[in-house]
């Protein structure tokens, strides 16, 4: 159909799209653990096995971590970032035994007080680093830089799609979508503005 501007997943443009794509923002999935947990990195393949397991153990991620159960936390499907587990891990939520929460900060609050916690939630560039740490996945830690440059792979990038012959009104409104109000609104939702 006809459109003047459309916010779309960068990986899913219409087949016949021939207009311009302007970077908008990125949404990333990250794995968080308690600061005291002796783990810094995890292979994506291990997360895919552990997350849907009925009663996963830390030794399933790293043999040196012991036989304690992993306490898993995530966002409810349909809440901000809640559908990324399905997209990046190929797992239909909710997995058995995963505590699903409703507010973006809740999973990290649980992780900060639970030494056996693992949360898969939207990446937050400002998280409580004195009580929570973010894990590298397949050797790359999520950060604003790694999300923007594409080296961190659990990322969904969105673009503004404009038709070849965008109207003057659409051209006029583009600076608003690149402005400070939008940057601030994205930051509040832990979405990363793309240059």
mmCIF file with all atom_site columns, C-alpha atoms in Angstrom:
data_model
loop_
_atom_site.group_PDB
_atom_site.id
_atom_site.type_symbol
_atom_site.label_atom_id
_atom_site.label_alt_id
_atom_site.label_comp_id
_atom_site.label_asym_id
_atom_site.label_entity_id
_atom_site.label_seq_id
_atom_site.pdbx_PDB_ins_code
_atom_site.Cartn_x
_atom_site.Cartn_y
_atom_site.Cartn_z
_atom_site.occupancy
_atom_site.B_iso_or_equiv
_atom_site.pdbx_formal_charge
_atom_site.auth_seq_id
_atom_site.auth_comp_id
_atom_site.auth_asym_id
_atom_site.auth_atom_id
_atom_site.pdbx_PDB_model_num
ATOM 1   C CA . UNK A 1 1   ? 0.000  0.000   0.000  1.00 0.00 ? 1   UNK A CA 1
ATOM 2   C CA . UNK A 1 2   ? 0.879  3.665   0.084  1.00 0.00 ? 2   UNK A CA 1
ATOM 3   C CA . UNK A 1 3   ? 2.798  5.136   2.991  1.00 0.00 ? 3   UNK A CA 1
ATOM 4   C CA . UNK A 1 4   ? 4.782  8.249   3.830  1.00 0.00 ? 4   UNK A CA 1
ATOM 5   C CA . UNK A 1 5   ? 6.858  6.853   6.699  1.00 0.00 ? 5   UNK A CA 1
ATOM 6   C CA . UNK A 1 6   ? 6.935  3.454   8.291  1.00 0.00 ? 6   UNK A CA 1
ATOM 7   C CA . UNK A 1 7   ? 8.867  2.125   11.281 1.00 0.00 ? 7   UNK A CA 1
ATOM 8   C CA . UNK A 1 8   ? 10.008 -1.407  10.411 1.00 0.00 ? 8   UNK A CA 1
ATOM 9   C CA . UNK A 1 9   ? 12.450 -4.090  11.460 1.00 0.00 ? 9   UNK A CA 1
ATOM 10  C CA . UNK A 1 10  ? 15.516 -3.510  9.298  1.00 0.00 ? 10  UNK A CA 1
ATOM 11  C CA . UNK A 1 11  ? 15.650 -7.225  8.438  1.00 0.00 ? 11  UNK A CA 1
ATOM 12  C CA . UNK A 1 12  ? 12.059 -7.336  7.162  1.00 0.00 ? 12  UNK A CA 1
ATOM 13  C CA . UNK A 1 13  ? 11.506 -4.668  4.502  1.00 0.00 ? 13  UNK A CA 1
ATOM 14  C CA . UNK A 1 14  ? 8.778  -5.241  1.933  1.00 0.00 ? 14  UNK A CA 1
ATOM 15  C CA . UNK A 1 15  ? 10.086 -7.207  -1.062 1.00 0.00 ? 15  UNK A CA 1
ATOM 16  C CA . UNK A 1 16  ? 9.377  -4.350  -3.476 1.00 0.00 ? 16  UNK A CA 1
ATOM 17  C CA . UNK A 1 17  ? 10.748 -1.576  -1.236 1.00 0.00 ? 17  UNK A CA 1
ATOM 18  C CA . UNK A 1 18  ? 12.874 0.880   -3.172 1.00 0.00 ? 18  UNK A CA 1
ATOM 19  C CA . UNK A 1 19  ? 12.844 3.935   -0.922 1.00 0.00 ? 19  UNK A CA 1
ATOM 20  C CA . UNK A 1 20  ? 15.153 5.206   1.806  1.00 0.00 ? 20  UNK A CA 1
ATOM 21  C CA . UNK A 1 21  ? 15.862 3.607   5.148  1.00 0.00 ? 21  UNK A CA 1
ATOM 22  C CA . UNK A 1 22  ? 16.901 5.872   8.015  1.00 0.00 ? 22  UNK A CA 1
ATOM 23  C CA . UNK A 1 23  ? 18.270 4.236   11.189 1.00 0.00 ? 23  UNK A CA 1
ATOM 24  C CA . UNK A 1 24  ? 15.887 4.618   14.142 1.00 0.00 ? 24  UNK A CA 1
ATOM 25  C CA . UNK A 1 25  ? 16.772 2.459   17.159 1.00 0.00 ? 25  UNK A CA 1
ATOM 26  C CA . UNK A 1 26  ? 17.956 -0.956  18.308 1.00 0.00 ? 26  UNK A CA 1
ATOM 27  C CA . UNK A 1 27  ? 16.544 -3.437  20.807 1.00 0.00 ? 27  UNK A CA 1
ATOM 28  C CA . UNK A 1 28  ? 18.896 -6.090  22.221 1.00 0.00 ? 28  UNK A CA 1
ATOM 29  C CA . UNK A 1 29  ? 18.495 -9.198  24.370 1.00 0.00 ? 29  UNK A CA 1
ATOM 30  C CA . UNK A 1 30  ? 21.059 -9.607  27.154 1.00 0.00 ? 30  UNK A CA 1
ATOM 31  C CA . UNK A 1 31  ? 21.840 -12.206 29.826 1.00 0.00 ? 31  UNK A CA 1
ATOM 32  C CA . UNK A 1 32  ? 22.357 -10.889 33.366 1.00 0.00 ? 32  UNK A CA 1
ATOM 33  C CA . UNK A 1 33  ? 23.646 -12.672 36.455 1.00 0.00 ? 33  UNK A CA 1
ATOM 34  C CA . UNK A 1 34  ? 24.372 -11.717 40.036 1.00 0.00 ? 34  UNK A CA 1
ATOM 35  C CA . UNK A 1 35  ? 27.728 -9.948  40.435 1.00 0.00 ? 35  UNK A CA 1
ATOM 36  C CA . UNK A 1 36  ? 28.973 -12.817 42.638 1.00 0.00 ? 36  UNK A CA 1
ATOM 37  C CA . UNK A 1 37  ? 28.412 -15.518 40.017 1.00 0.00 ? 37  UNK A CA 1
ATOM 38  C CA . UNK A 1 38  ? 31.706 -16.778 38.591 1.00 0.00 ? 38  UNK A CA 1
ATOM 39  C CA . UNK A 1 39  ? 30.699 -16.616 34.960 1.00 0.00 ? 39  UNK A CA 1
ATOM 40  C CA . UNK A 1 40  ? 31.463 -13.926 32.389 1.00 0.00 ? 40  UNK A CA 1
ATOM 41  C CA . UNK A 1 41  ? 30.471 -15.481 29.089 1.00 0.00 ? 41  UNK A CA 1
ATOM 42  C CA . UNK A 1 42  ? 28.056 -18.022 27.678 1.00 0.00 ? 42  UNK A CA 1
ATOM 43  C CA . UNK A 1 43  ? 27.641 -19.587 24.258 1.00 0.00 ? 43  UNK A CA 1
ATOM 44  C CA . UNK A 1 44  ? 24.282 -18.895 22.635 1.00 0.00 ? 44  UNK A CA 1
ATOM 45  C CA . UNK A 1 45  ? 23.917 -22.640 22.048 1.00 0.00 ? 45  UNK A CA 1
ATOM 46  C CA . UNK A 1 46  ? 24.104 -23.240 25.834 1.00 0.00 ? 46  UNK A CA 1
ATOM 47  C CA . UNK A 1 47  ? 21.439 -20.593 26.509 1.00 0.00 ? 47  UNK A CA 1
ATOM 48  C CA . UNK A 1 48  ? 19.195 -22.302 23.962 1.00 0.00 ? 48  UNK A CA 1
ATOM 49  C CA . UNK A 1 49  ? 19.548 -25.581 25.869 1.00 0.00 ? 49  UNK A CA 1
ATOM 50  C CA . UNK A 1 50  ? 19.297 -24.219 29.413 1.00 0.00 ? 50  UNK A CA 1
ATOM 51  C CA . UNK A 1 51  ? 16.436 -21.760 28.989 1.00 0.00 ? 51  UNK A CA 1
ATOM 52  C CA . UNK A 1 52  ? 13.657 -24.233 28.119 1.00 0.00 ? 52  UNK A CA 1
ATOM 53  C CA . UNK A 1 53  ? 14.956 -27.030 30.398 1.00 0.00 ? 53  UNK A CA 1
ATOM 54  C CA . UNK A 1 54  ? 12.650 -28.162 33.190 1.00 0.00 ? 54  UNK A CA 1
ATOM 55  C CA . UNK A 1 55  ? 15.235 -27.658 35.957 1.00 0.00 ? 55  UNK A CA 1
ATOM 56  C CA . UNK A 1 56  ? 18.556 -26.397 34.548 1.00 0.00 ? 56  UNK A CA 1
ATOM 57  C CA . UNK A 1 57  ? 21.741 -26.377 36.621 1.00 0.00 ? 57  UNK A CA 1
ATOM 58  C CA . UNK A 1 58  ? 24.616 -23.920 36.499 1.00 0.00 ? 58  UNK A CA 1
ATOM 59  C CA . UNK A 1 59  ? 26.951 -26.786 35.527 1.00 0.00 ? 59  UNK A CA 1
ATOM 60  C CA . UNK A 1 60  ? 24.925 -26.994 32.280 1.00 0.00 ? 60  UNK A CA 1
ATOM 61  C CA . UNK A 1 61  ? 26.402 -23.612 31.347 1.00 0.00 ? 61  UNK A CA 1
ATOM 62  C CA . UNK A 1 62  ? 29.858 -24.208 32.839 1.00 0.00 ? 62  UNK A CA 1
ATOM 63  C CA . UNK A 1 63  ? 30.987 -27.427 34.590 1.00 0.00 ? 63  UNK A CA 1
ATOM 64  C CA . UNK A 1 64  ? 32.860 -25.383 37.200 1.00 0.00 ? 64  UNK A CA 1
ATOM 65  C CA . UNK A 1 65  ? 29.729 -23.605 38.431 1.00 0.00 ? 65  UNK A CA 1
ATOM 66  C CA . UNK A 1 66  ? 28.228 -26.479 40.436 1.00 0.00 ? 66  UNK A CA 1
ATOM 67  C CA . UNK A 1 67  ? 24.904 -28.243 40.614 1.00 0.00 ? 67  UNK A CA 1
ATOM 68  C CA . UNK A 1 68  ? 22.701 -25.437 41.969 1.00 0.00 ? 68  UNK A CA 1
ATOM 69  C CA . UNK A 1 69  ? 19.500 -24.752 40.039 1.00 0.00 ? 69  UNK A CA 1
ATOM 70  C CA . UNK A 1 70  ? 19.414 -21.715 37.777 1.00 0.00 ? 70  UNK A CA 1
ATOM 71  C CA . UNK A 1 71  ? 16.613 -19.335 38.773 1.00 0.00 ? 71  UNK A CA 1
ATOM 72  C CA . UNK A 1 72  ? 15.434 -17.850 35.456 1.00 0.00 ? 72  UNK A CA 1
ATOM 73  C CA . UNK A 1 73  ? 13.730 -14.477 35.032 1.00 0.00 ? 73  UNK A CA 1
ATOM 74  C CA . UNK A 1 74  ? 12.321 -12.837 31.905 1.00 0.00 ? 74  UNK A CA 1
ATOM 75  C CA . UNK A 1 75  ? 9.701  -10.374 30.722 1.00 0.00 ? 75  UNK A CA 1
ATOM 76  C CA . UNK A 1 76  ? 6.196  -11.529 29.909 1.00 0.00 ? 76  UNK A CA 1
ATOM 77  C CA . UNK A 1 77  ? 5.612  -12.076 26.198 1.00 0.00 ? 77  UNK A CA 1
ATOM 78  C CA . UNK A 1 78  ? 4.057  -8.925  24.819 1.00 0.00 ? 78  UNK A CA 1
ATOM 79  C CA . UNK A 1 79  ? 5.827  -6.659  27.337 1.00 0.00 ? 79  UNK A CA 1
ATOM 80  C CA . UNK A 1 80  ? 8.847  -4.557  26.273 1.00 0.00 ? 80  UNK A CA 1
ATOM 81  C CA . UNK A 1 81  ? 11.526 -6.986  25.148 1.00 0.00 ? 81  UNK A CA 1
ATOM 82  C CA . UNK A 1 82  ? 9.399  -9.992  26.071 1.00 0.00 ? 82  UNK A CA 1
ATOM 83  C CA . UNK A 1 83  ? 9.288  -11.491 22.583 1.00 0.00 ? 83  UNK A CA 1
ATOM 84  C CA . UNK A 1 84  ? 13.041 -11.456 21.976 1.00 0.00 ? 84  UNK A CA 1
ATOM 85  C CA . UNK A 1 85  ? 13.586 -14.851 23.639 1.00 0.00 ? 85  UNK A CA 1
ATOM 86  C CA . UNK A 1 86  ? 11.372 -16.436 21.009 1.00 0.00 ? 86  UNK A CA 1
ATOM 87  C CA . UNK A 1 87  ? 13.119 -14.534 18.234 1.00 0.00 ? 87  UNK A CA 1
ATOM 88  C CA . UNK A 1 88  ? 16.750 -15.087 19.246 1.00 0.00 ? 88  UNK A CA 1
ATOM 89  C CA . UNK A 1 89  ? 16.580 -18.429 21.058 1.00 0.00 ? 89  UNK A CA 1
ATOM 90  C CA . UNK A 1 90  ? 13.748 -19.981 19.069 1.00 0.00 ? 90  UNK A CA 1
ATOM 91  C CA . UNK A 1 91  ? 11.874 -20.800 22.291 1.00 0.00 ? 91  UNK A CA 1
ATOM 92  C CA . UNK A 1 92  ? 8.197  -20.157 22.804 1.00 0.00 ? 92  UNK A CA 1
ATOM 93  C CA . UNK A 1 93  ? 7.690  -18.392 26.130 1.00 0.00 ? 93  UNK A CA 1
ATOM 94  C CA . UNK A 1 94  ? 6.997  -19.073 28.839 1.00 0.00 ? 94  UNK A CA 1
ATOM 95  C CA . UNK A 1 95  ? 9.453  -21.898 29.432 1.00 0.00 ? 95  UNK A CA 1
ATOM 96  C CA . UNK A 1 96  ? 8.648  -24.176 32.376 1.00 0.00 ? 96  UNK A CA 1
ATOM 97  C CA . UNK A 1 97  ? 10.027 -22.760 35.624 1.00 0.00 ? 97  UNK A CA 1
ATOM 98  C CA . UNK A 1 98  ? 10.832 -19.284 34.269 1.00 0.00 ? 98  UNK A CA 1
ATOM 99  C CA . UNK A 1 99  ? 9.514  -16.423 36.375 1.00 0.00 ? 99  UNK A CA 1
ATOM 100 C CA . UNK A 1 100 ? 8.029  -13.879 34.001 1.00 0.00 ? 100 UNK A CA 1
ATOM 101 C CA . UNK A 1 101 ? 7.667  -10.302 35.097 1.00 0.00 ? 101 UNK A CA 1
ATOM 102 C CA . UNK A 1 102 ? 5.805  -7.237  33.940 1.00 0.00 ? 102 UNK A CA 1
ATOM 103 C CA . UNK A 1 103 ? 8.149  -4.266  34.426 1.00 0.00 ? 103 UNK A CA 1
ATOM 104 C CA . UNK A 1 104 ? 11.541 -3.775  32.743 1.00 0.00 ? 104 UNK A CA 1
ATOM 105 C CA . UNK A 1 105 ? 13.575 -3.335  35.933 1.00 0.00 ? 105 UNK A CA 1
ATOM 106 C CA . UNK A 1 106 ? 12.065 -6.237  37.893 1.00 0.00 ? 106 UNK A CA 1
ATOM 107 C CA . UNK A 1 107 ? 14.230 -9.049  36.452 1.00 0.00 ? 107 UNK A CA 1
ATOM 108 C CA . UNK A 1 108 ? 17.407 -7.161  37.343 1.00 0.00 ? 108 UNK A CA 1
ATOM 109 C CA . UNK A 1 109 ? 16.132 -6.512  40.865 1.00 0.00 ? 109 UNK A CA 1
ATOM 110 C CA . UNK A 1 110 ? 15.687 -10.260 41.330 1.00 0.00 ? 110 UNK A CA 1
ATOM 111 C CA . UNK A 1 111 ? 19.145 -10.946 39.895 1.00 0.00 ? 111 UNK A CA 1
ATOM 112 C CA . UNK A 1 112 ? 20.718 -8.375  42.214 1.00 0.00 ? 112 UNK A CA 1
ATOM 113 C CA . UNK A 1 113 ? 19.506 -10.278 45.293 1.00 0.00 ? 113 UNK A CA 1
ATOM 114 C CA . UNK A 1 114 ? 19.622 -13.882 44.036 1.00 0.00 ? 114 UNK A CA 1
ATOM 115 C CA . UNK A 1 115 ? 23.092 -15.423 43.505 1.00 0.00 ? 115 UNK A CA 1
ATOM 116 C CA . UNK A 1 116 ? 21.553 -18.237 41.415 1.00 0.00 ? 116 UNK A CA 1
ATOM 117 C CA . UNK A 1 117 ? 19.592 -15.941 39.083 1.00 0.00 ? 117 UNK A CA 1
ATOM 118 C CA . UNK A 1 118 ? 19.880 -15.626 35.324 1.00 0.00 ? 118 UNK A CA 1
ATOM 119 C CA . UNK A 1 119 ? 17.747 -13.044 33.519 1.00 0.00 ? 119 UNK A CA 1
ATOM 120 C CA . UNK A 1 120 ? 17.221 -12.716 29.777 1.00 0.00 ? 120 UNK A CA 1
ATOM 121 C CA . UNK A 1 121 ? 15.863 -9.231  29.203 1.00 0.00 ? 121 UNK A CA 1
ATOM 122 C CA . UNK A 1 122 ? 16.219 -6.117  27.085 1.00 0.00 ? 122 UNK A CA 1
ATOM 123 C CA . UNK A 1 123 ? 19.791 -4.794  27.283 1.00 0.00 ? 123 UNK A CA 1
ATOM 124 C CA . UNK A 1 124 ? 20.144 -1.861  29.635 1.00 0.00 ? 124 UNK A CA 1
ATOM 125 C CA . UNK A 1 125 ? 23.287 0.192   29.157 1.00 0.00 ? 125 UNK A CA 1
ATOM 126 C CA . UNK A 1 126 ? 22.895 1.533   32.695 1.00 0.00 ? 126 UNK A CA 1
ATOM 127 C CA . UNK A 1 127 ? 22.305 -1.374  35.048 1.00 0.00 ? 127 UNK A CA 1
ATOM 128 C CA . UNK A 1 128 ? 23.237 -1.801  38.742 1.00 0.00 ? 128 UNK A CA 1
ATOM 129 C CA . UNK A 1 129 ? 26.864 -2.835  38.091 1.00 0.00 ? 129 UNK A CA 1
ATOM 130 C CA . UNK A 1 130 ? 27.552 -3.157  41.819 1.00 0.00 ? 130 UNK A CA 1
ATOM 131 C CA . UNK A 1 131 ? 25.105 -6.084  42.076 1.00 0.00 ? 131 UNK A CA 1
ATOM 132 C CA . UNK A 1 132 ? 24.488 -7.339  38.505 1.00 0.00 ? 132 UNK A CA 1
ATOM 133 C CA . UNK A 1 133 ? 26.706 -8.109  35.531 1.00 0.00 ? 133 UNK A CA 1
ATOM 134 C CA . UNK A 1 134 ? 25.930 -8.695  31.884 1.00 0.00 ? 134 UNK A CA 1
ATOM 135 C CA . UNK A 1 135 ? 27.343 -11.785 30.173 1.00 0.00 ? 135 UNK A CA 1
ATOM 136 C CA . UNK A 1 136 ? 29.139 -11.957 26.861 1.00 0.00 ? 136 UNK A CA 1
ATOM 137 C CA . UNK A 1 137 ? 27.293 -14.151 24.380 1.00 0.00 ? 137 UNK A CA 1
ATOM 138 C CA . UNK A 1 138 ? 29.431 -16.019 21.851 1.00 0.00 ? 138 UNK A CA 1
ATOM 139 C CA . UNK A 1 139 ? 32.417 -13.918 22.903 1.00 0.00 ? 139 UNK A CA 1
ATOM 140 C CA . UNK A 1 140 ? 30.853 -10.459 22.573 1.00 0.00 ? 140 UNK A CA 1
ATOM 141 C CA . UNK A 1 141 ? 29.492 -8.415  25.460 1.00 0.00 ? 141 UNK A CA 1
ATOM 142 C CA . UNK A 1 142 ? 26.457 -6.259  24.804 1.00 0.00 ? 142 UNK A CA 1
ATOM 143 C CA . UNK A 1 143 ? 27.282 -2.571  24.994 1.00 0.00 ? 143 UNK A CA 1
ATOM 144 C CA . UNK A 1 144 ? 26.053 0.520   23.237 1.00 0.00 ? 144 UNK A CA 1
ATOM 145 C CA . UNK A 1 145 ? 28.990 0.199   20.857 1.00 0.00 ? 145 UNK A CA 1
ATOM 146 C CA . UNK A 1 146 ? 28.649 -3.542  20.089 1.00 0.00 ? 146 UNK A CA 1
ATOM 147 C CA . UNK A 1 147 ? 24.897 -3.170  19.551 1.00 0.00 ? 147 UNK A CA 1
ATOM 148 C CA . UNK A 1 148 ? 25.352 -0.209  17.206 1.00 0.00 ? 148 UNK A CA 1
ATOM 149 C CA . UNK A 1 149 ? 28.232 -1.708  15.208 1.00 0.00 ? 149 UNK A CA 1
ATOM 150 C CA . UNK A 1 150 ? 26.528 -5.098  14.842 1.00 0.00 ? 150 UNK A CA 1
ATOM 151 C CA . UNK A 1 151 ? 29.197 -7.210  16.558 1.00 0.00 ? 151 UNK A CA 1
ATOM 152 C CA . UNK A 1 152 ? 26.697 -8.236  19.259 1.00 0.00 ? 152 UNK A CA 1
ATOM 153 C CA . UNK A 1 153 ? 24.220 -10.477 17.462 1.00 0.00 ? 153 UNK A CA 1
ATOM 154 C CA . UNK A 1 154 ? 21.113 -10.593 19.696 1.00 0.00 ? 154 UNK A CA 1
ATOM 155 C CA . UNK A 1 155 ? 19.867 -7.310  18.267 1.00 0.00 ? 155 UNK A CA 1
ATOM 156 C CA . UNK A 1 156 ? 16.819 -6.168  16.374 1.00 0.00 ? 156 UNK A CA 1
ATOM 157 C CA . UNK A 1 157 ? 17.387 -2.916  14.458 1.00 0.00 ? 157 UNK A CA 1
ATOM 158 C CA . UNK A 1 158 ? 14.553 -0.651  13.378 1.00 0.00 ? 158 UNK A CA 1
ATOM 159 C CA . UNK A 1 159 ? 14.559 1.895   10.567 1.00 0.00 ? 159 UNK A CA 1
ATOM 160 C CA . UNK A 1 160 ? 12.263 4.588   9.278  1.00 0.00 ? 160 UNK A CA 1
ATOM 161 C CA . UNK A 1 161 ? 11.267 3.572   5.757  1.00 0.00 ? 161 UNK A CA 1
ATOM 162 C CA . UNK A 1 162 ? 10.377 6.398   3.397  1.00 0.00 ? 162 UNK A CA 1
ATOM 163 C CA . UNK A 1 163 ? 9.072  6.050   -0.151 1.00 0.00 ? 163 UNK A CA 1
ATOM 164 C CA . UNK A 1 164 ? 11.219 7.146   -3.100 1.00 0.00 ? 164 UNK A CA 1
ATOM 165 C CA . UNK A 1 165 ? 9.243  10.352  -3.449 1.00 0.00 ? 165 UNK A CA 1
ATOM 166 C CA . UNK A 1 166 ? 8.492  11.291  0.146  1.00 0.00 ? 166 UNK A CA 1
ATOM 167 C CA . UNK A 1 167 ? 6.136  14.216  0.578  1.00 0.00 ? 167 UNK A CA 1
ATOM 168 C CA . UNK A 1 168 ? 7.489  17.613  1.706  1.00 0.00 ? 168 UNK A CA 1
ATOM 169 C CA . UNK A 1 169 ? 5.594  17.113  4.996  1.00 0.00 ? 169 UNK A CA 1
ATOM 170 C CA . UNK A 1 170 ? 7.441  13.848  5.628  1.00 0.00 ? 170 UNK A CA 1
ATOM 171 C CA . UNK A 1 171 ? 10.784 15.464  4.874  1.00 0.00 ? 171 UNK A CA 1
ATOM 172 C CA . UNK A 1 172 ? 9.900  18.271  7.310  1.00 0.00 ? 172 UNK A CA 1
ATOM 173 C CA . UNK A 1 173 ? 9.146  15.901  10.184 1.00 0.00 ? 173 UNK A CA 1
ATOM 174 C CA . UNK A 1 174 ? 12.365 13.846  9.841  1.00 0.00 ? 174 UNK A CA 1
ATOM 175 C CA . UNK A 1 175 ? 14.411 16.125  12.141 1.00 0.00 ? 175 UNK A CA 1
ATOM 176 C CA . UNK A 1 176 ? 11.883 15.420  14.920 1.00 0.00 ? 176 UNK A CA 1
ATOM 177 C CA . UNK A 1 177 ? 12.578 11.675  14.644 1.00 0.00 ? 177 UNK A CA 1
ATOM 178 C CA . UNK A 1 178 ? 16.300 12.403  14.976 1.00 0.00 ? 178 UNK A CA 1
ATOM 179 C CA . UNK A 1 179 ? 15.878 14.916  17.807 1.00 0.00 ? 179 UNK A CA 1
ATOM 180 C CA . UNK A 1 180 ? 16.502 14.975  21.531 1.00 0.00 ? 180 UNK A CA 1
ATOM 181 C CA . UNK A 1 181 ? 12.895 14.185  22.540 1.00 0.00 ? 181 UNK A CA 1
ATOM 182 C CA . UNK A 1 182 ? 13.045 10.897  20.665 1.00 0.00 ? 182 UNK A CA 1
ATOM 183 C CA . UNK A 1 183 ? 16.500 10.085  22.067 1.00 0.00 ? 183 UNK A CA 1
ATOM 184 C CA . UNK A 1 184 ? 15.235 10.662  25.615 1.00 0.00 ? 184 UNK A CA 1
ATOM 185 C CA . UNK A 1 185 ? 12.086 8.581   25.059 1.00 0.00 ? 185 UNK A CA 1
ATOM 186 C CA . UNK A 1 186 ? 14.153 5.698   23.651 1.00 0.00 ? 186 UNK A CA 1
ATOM 187 C CA . UNK A 1 187 ? 16.595 5.854   26.568 1.00 0.00 ? 187 UNK A CA 1
ATOM 188 C CA . UNK A 1 188 ? 13.712 5.575   29.062 1.00 0.00 ? 188 UNK A CA 1
ATOM 189 C CA . UNK A 1 189 ? 12.667 2.305   27.373 1.00 0.00 ? 189 UNK A CA 1
ATOM 190 C CA . UNK A 1 190 ? 16.277 1.005   27.150 1.00 0.00 ? 190 UNK A CA 1
ATOM 191 C CA . UNK A 1 191 ? 16.274 1.272   23.383 1.00 0.00 ? 191 UNK A CA 1
ATOM 192 C CA . UNK A 1 192 ? 19.430 2.519   21.672 1.00 0.00 ? 192 UNK A CA 1
ATOM 193 C CA . UNK A 1 193 ? 19.220 5.446   19.272 1.00 0.00 ? 193 UNK A CA 1
ATOM 194 C CA . UNK A 1 194 ? 20.986 4.680   15.997 1.00 0.00 ? 194 UNK A CA 1
ATOM 195 C CA . UNK A 1 195 ? 23.055 7.300   14.226 1.00 0.00 ? 195 UNK A CA 1
#
